[in-house]
Structure formats: structure tokens, C-alpha cells
Tab-separated table of C-alpha atoms in Angstrom:
chain	number	residue	atom	x	y	z
Z	1	MET	CA	103.247	134.776	89.643
Z	2	GLU	CA	106.287	135.446	92.263
Z	3	LYS	CA	106.676	132.463	94.701
Z	4	LYS	CA	107.692	133.637	98.282
Z	5	LEU	CA	107.210	132.386	101.701
Z	6	TYR	CA	103.728	132.299	103.141
Z	7	THR	CA	102.764	131.499	106.611
Z	8	ILE	CA	99.478	129.785	106.930
Z	9	LEU	CA	97.527	130.147	110.247
Z	10	ILE	CA	94.821	127.343	110.810
Z	11	TYR	CA	92.519	126.965	113.861
Z	12	SER	CA	90.591	123.940	114.349
Z	13	GLU	CA	88.822	121.967	116.928
Z	14	ASN	CA	91.085	119.560	118.884
Z	15	VAL	CA	89.975	116.491	116.902
Z	16	VAL	CA	91.983	113.248	116.118
Z	17	GLY	CA	92.949	113.026	112.457
Z	18	ILE	CA	92.646	116.896	111.473
Z	19	LEU	CA	96.414	117.213	111.083
Z	20	ASN	CA	96.418	114.583	108.432
Z	21	LEU	CA	93.156	116.101	106.507
Z	22	VAL	CA	95.052	119.637	106.535
Z	23	THR	CA	98.463	118.251	105.354
Z	24	ALA	CA	96.616	116.123	102.568
Z	25	VAL	CA	95.609	119.469	101.095
Z	26	PHE	CA	99.244	120.357	100.494
Z	27	THR	CA	99.986	116.888	99.164
Z	28	ARG	CA	97.019	117.155	96.665
Z	29	ASN	CA	98.099	120.628	95.537
Z	30	GLN	CA	101.829	119.407	95.407
Z	31	VAL	CA	103.092	122.115	97.709
Z	32	ASN	CA	105.615	121.252	99.990
Z	33	ILE	CA	105.595	122.155	103.769
Z	34	GLU	CA	108.594	124.007	104.838
Z	35	SER	CA	107.670	124.309	108.513
Z	36	LEU	CA	104.720	122.830	110.684
Z	37	ASN	CA	103.846	123.603	114.296
Z	38	VAL	CA	100.702	122.620	115.876
Z	39	SER	CA	99.843	123.629	119.590
Z	40	PRO	CA	96.931	124.518	121.610
Z	41	SER	CA	95.918	128.295	120.914
Z	42	GLY	CA	94.747	131.020	123.491
Z	43	ILE	CA	90.958	129.830	122.819
Z	44	PRO	CA	89.862	126.835	124.737
Z	45	ASN	CA	89.566	123.646	122.646
Z	46	VAL	CA	90.940	125.328	119.746
Z	47	HIS	CA	94.234	124.219	118.162
Z	48	LYS	CA	96.514	126.432	116.014
Z	49	TYR	CA	98.484	124.979	113.071
Z	50	THR	CA	101.406	127.312	111.932
Z	51	VAL	CA	102.261	126.182	108.425
Z	52	THR	CA	104.916	127.791	106.037
Z	53	VAL	CA	105.166	127.238	102.244
Z	54	ILE	CA	106.954	128.677	99.449
Z	55	THR	CA	104.182	129.289	96.686
Z	56	ASP	CA	102.651	132.036	94.895
Z	57	GLU	CA	99.461	134.147	96.240
Z	58	ALA	CA	96.995	132.398	94.158
Z	59	GLN	CA	98.003	128.916	95.338
Z	60	ALA	CA	97.946	130.350	98.942
Z	61	LYS	CA	94.518	131.536	98.647
Z	62	LYS	CA	93.466	128.153	97.000
Z	63	LEU	CA	95.062	126.252	99.971
Z	64	VAL	CA	93.265	128.227	102.498
Z	65	LYS	CA	89.985	127.738	100.876
Z	66	GLN	CA	90.505	123.859	100.619
Z	67	ILE	CA	91.526	123.915	104.091
Z	68	GLU	CA	88.610	125.856	105.424
Z	69	ARG	CA	86.117	123.363	103.824
Z	70	LYS	CA	87.401	120.533	106.232
Z	71	VAL	CA	84.792	120.028	108.745
Z	72	ASP	CA	86.569	120.545	111.842
Z	73	VAL	CA	88.606	123.454	110.744
Z	74	ILE	CA	87.396	126.797	112.217
Z	75	LYS	CA	89.223	129.452	110.060
Z	76	ALA	CA	92.400	129.668	108.177
Z	77	ASN	CA	94.351	132.576	106.672
Z	78	PHE	CA	97.501	133.324	104.942
Z	79	TYR	CA	100.173	135.977	105.706
Z	80	VAL	CA	103.234	137.338	104.123
Z	81	GLU	CA	106.274	138.233	106.558
Z	82	ASP	CA	105.144	141.910	107.014
Z	83	ASP	CA	101.939	140.623	108.400
Z	84	ILE	CA	102.999	138.578	111.228
Z	85	PHE	CA	105.790	138.220	114.021
Z	86	VAL	CA	107.661	134.850	113.522
Z	87	SER	CA	110.174	133.062	115.703
Z	88	GLU	CA	111.755	129.820	115.838
Z	89	VAL	CA	113.589	127.712	118.617
Z	90	ALA	CA	116.621	125.851	117.841
Z	91	LEU	CA	118.652	123.454	119.903
Z	92	PHE	CA	122.566	122.834	119.049
Z	93	LYS	CA	124.592	120.317	120.545
Z	94	LEU	CA	128.394	121.234	119.876
Z	95	SER	CA	131.636	119.440	120.607
Z	96	THR	CA	133.047	121.220	123.895
Z	97	SER	CA	136.549	120.429	122.768
Z	98	ILE	CA	136.109	122.232	119.485
Z	99	VAL	CA	134.213	125.110	121.197
Z	100	MET	CA	136.943	125.452	123.875
Z	101	SER	CA	139.779	125.382	121.273
Z	102	THR	CA	138.193	127.887	118.868
Z	103	PRO	CA	137.510	131.504	120.297
Z	104	ASP	CA	135.586	132.378	117.199
Z	105	ILE	CA	132.816	129.874	118.075
Z	106	SER	CA	132.474	131.454	121.464
Z	107	ARG	CA	132.154	135.072	119.745
Z	108	LEU	CA	129.766	133.782	117.317
Z	109	VAL	CA	127.456	132.093	119.894
Z	110	ARG	CA	127.497	135.264	121.866
Z	111	HIS	CA	126.727	137.628	119.060
Z	112	SER	CA	123.845	135.450	117.751
Z	113	GLY	CA	122.197	135.552	121.134
Z	114	ALA	CA	122.086	132.015	121.975
Z	115	LYS	CA	121.670	130.788	125.328
Z	116	VAL	CA	124.095	128.141	126.881
Z	117	LEU	CA	122.033	125.481	128.468
Z	118	GLU	CA	124.718	122.991	129.573
Z	119	VAL	CA	128.388	122.519	129.193
Z	120	ASN	CA	130.191	119.278	130.009
Z	121	GLU	CA	133.484	117.669	128.803
Z	122	THR	CA	131.587	116.131	125.837
Z	123	TYR	CA	129.190	118.604	124.605
Z	124	THR	CA	127.813	122.140	124.984
Z	125	THR	CA	124.281	122.794	124.512
Z	126	LEU	CA	122.741	125.862	122.968
Z	127	GLN	CA	119.401	127.322	122.567
Z	128	ILE	CA	118.455	130.250	120.364
Z	129	CYS	CA	114.909	131.805	119.595
Z	130	VAL	CA	115.094	134.044	116.650
Z	131	LYS	CA	113.579	134.414	113.231
Z	132	PRO	CA	114.003	131.272	110.858
Z	133	ASP	CA	116.752	132.728	108.564
Z	134	ALA	CA	118.867	133.554	111.741
Z	135	VAL	CA	118.548	129.879	112.929
Z	136	THR	CA	119.708	128.727	109.257
Z	137	GLU	CA	122.552	131.210	109.379
Z	138	LEU	CA	123.789	130.122	112.729
Z	139	TYR	CA	123.927	126.591	111.554
Z	140	LYS	CA	125.596	127.386	108.325
Z	141	LYS	CA	128.442	129.159	110.381
Z	142	LEU	CA	128.806	126.487	113.136
Z	143	ALA	CA	128.907	123.644	110.565
Z	144	LYS	CA	132.012	125.451	109.042
Z	145	TYR	CA	133.771	124.688	112.138
Z	146	LYS	CA	132.599	120.925	112.173
Z	147	CYS	CA	131.541	121.165	115.705
Z	148	VAL	CA	127.789	120.576	115.495
Z	149	LEU	CA	127.089	117.219	117.038
Z	150	GLN	CA	123.148	117.481	116.869
Z	151	TYR	CA	120.676	120.215	115.600
Z	152	THR	CA	116.970	120.534	115.937
Z	153	ARG	CA	114.557	123.173	115.094
Z	154	SER	CA	110.956	123.801	116.275
Z	155	GLY	CA	109.148	124.947	113.478
Z	156	VAL	CA	107.923	128.533	112.790
Z	157	VAL	CA	105.629	129.892	115.411
Z	158	ALA	CA	103.507	133.147	114.457
Z	159	ILE	CA	101.087	135.719	115.563
Z	160	THR	CA	99.506	138.293	113.686
Z	161	ARG	CA	100.092	141.969	113.697
Z	162	ASP	CA	96.347	142.390	114.018
Z	163	LYS	CA	94.918	144.074	117.164
Z	164	VAL	CA	92.545	141.077	117.460
Z	165	GLU	CA	93.071	137.444	116.310
Z	166	ARG	CA	90.817	137.051	113.248
Z	167	VAL	CA	89.713	133.634	114.602
Z	168	SER	CA	88.312	135.348	117.782
Z	169	GLU	CA	86.354	137.712	115.535
Z	170	PHE	CA	84.918	135.015	113.319
Z	171	LEU	CA	83.944	132.811	116.561
Z	172	LYS	CA	82.191	135.853	118.132
Z	173	GLU	CA	80.292	136.396	114.731
Z	174	GLN	CA	79.473	132.712	114.729
Z	175	GLU	CA	78.348	132.760	118.184
Z	176	ASN	CA	75.921	136.066	117.555
Z	177	GLN	CA	74.567	134.307	114.376
Z	178	GLN	CA	73.597	131.229	116.499
Z	179	PHE	CA	72.125	133.392	119.225
Z	180	ASP	CA	70.030	135.185	116.732
Z	181	PHE	CA	68.849	132.003	115.277
Z	182	LEU	CA	67.799	130.534	118.519
Z	183	GLU	CA	65.909	133.974	119.504
Z	184	GLU	CA	64.199	133.860	115.851
Z	185	GLY	CA	63.056	130.288	116.700
Z	186	ILE	CA	61.771	131.211	120.197
Z	187	ASN	CA	60.043	134.389	118.753
Z	188	SER	CA	58.398	132.292	116.051
Z	189	GLU	CA	57.222	129.680	118.408
Z	190	GLU	CA	55.327	132.321	120.417
Z	191	CYS	CA	53.228	132.955	117.477
């Protein structure tokens, strides 16, 4: 099977140690994590993990199944690029003297859509929020000028193109099943 970039979205309860359990699944399957981002989701008490990996579809399915077996994981799904919107934030600290003496760098920064956060006599700090490939490309171009003093990336964040987040539907179904179960219990006690 063809290997390509998959984005795995995982939703879990906010429990200590769950990140270790999730990453252990990748380690056991010898799949390298390209990017990892963890943050609270739009659902109270639920955290969202965005993990990118280069693998094939069969392996992505296997990873999702193994992750969903973890006790505190609510739901996991995998996506390809057309199924989601992705973005990544990167910060660059550039040598101000090189930036000022090389007009091509200024043009490059303007055309990339980067935002200048600070300029002083020592360094110039930039922020860019784009697709991961564009971050990599900007870094490569700036590195050619030997002006990069520091560089860091946030890791990919992603949202699905679905009209409703799948985990919201899943939680609603779970809630309805619990309500039905409780109603059945109450009705059977009346007999």
C-alpha cells in the first residue's frame, strides 16, 4: 500500500497519563509521529490530540482501533488532506543585520504572509500560520541566507470538513443509549 500523510484526531477525557498511552500505540507499531498537538476541545472536559503520521491506510485503521481501545479515549478517526483543514504556527528569530542588508529576505517574508512580531538591533521575530508544507518551505528559503537564529513550530492543528464533529455525534449517541438504558431500568422496576 502507498504511504502518505494521515492526520489522526483523538478525543479523550482529560486524564493524567493518557498521552503516554496514546503515544505507546505508535511506538508498539513502529510508526513515527511527525507532529503532535494536544489541547482542550470545544467540548467541556474533552481534550483533542492531533497526530500526523506517514503510513498506509491499513496501518492508520489499525492505529485508530488500538487507540480507541484505551479506557479514557472517547473517539479516534483518521483523515487524509482532502478531509480536513490543517494549519501550523511557526516562529522565526532572524538576525536583524542580515535581514536589513538583504532585501530579498524582506520580500520573502512579505510574500509568505508572515507577521513581524518584533524588530530590534539583534533579532527580528516572525510568526506565520499556514499549512505545514509552507512552513517547511519558508524555513528552507530563510536558511539559505544563514539568517535564522531560532525556529520552532507548533505542530499541526486540524478540523474536519464534516458539518458536525464526529465525536459530538458519538457522544450524543452514547448519551441517548444511557438514557434509554436508564428508562428501561425504571420501567422494569415498575412491573
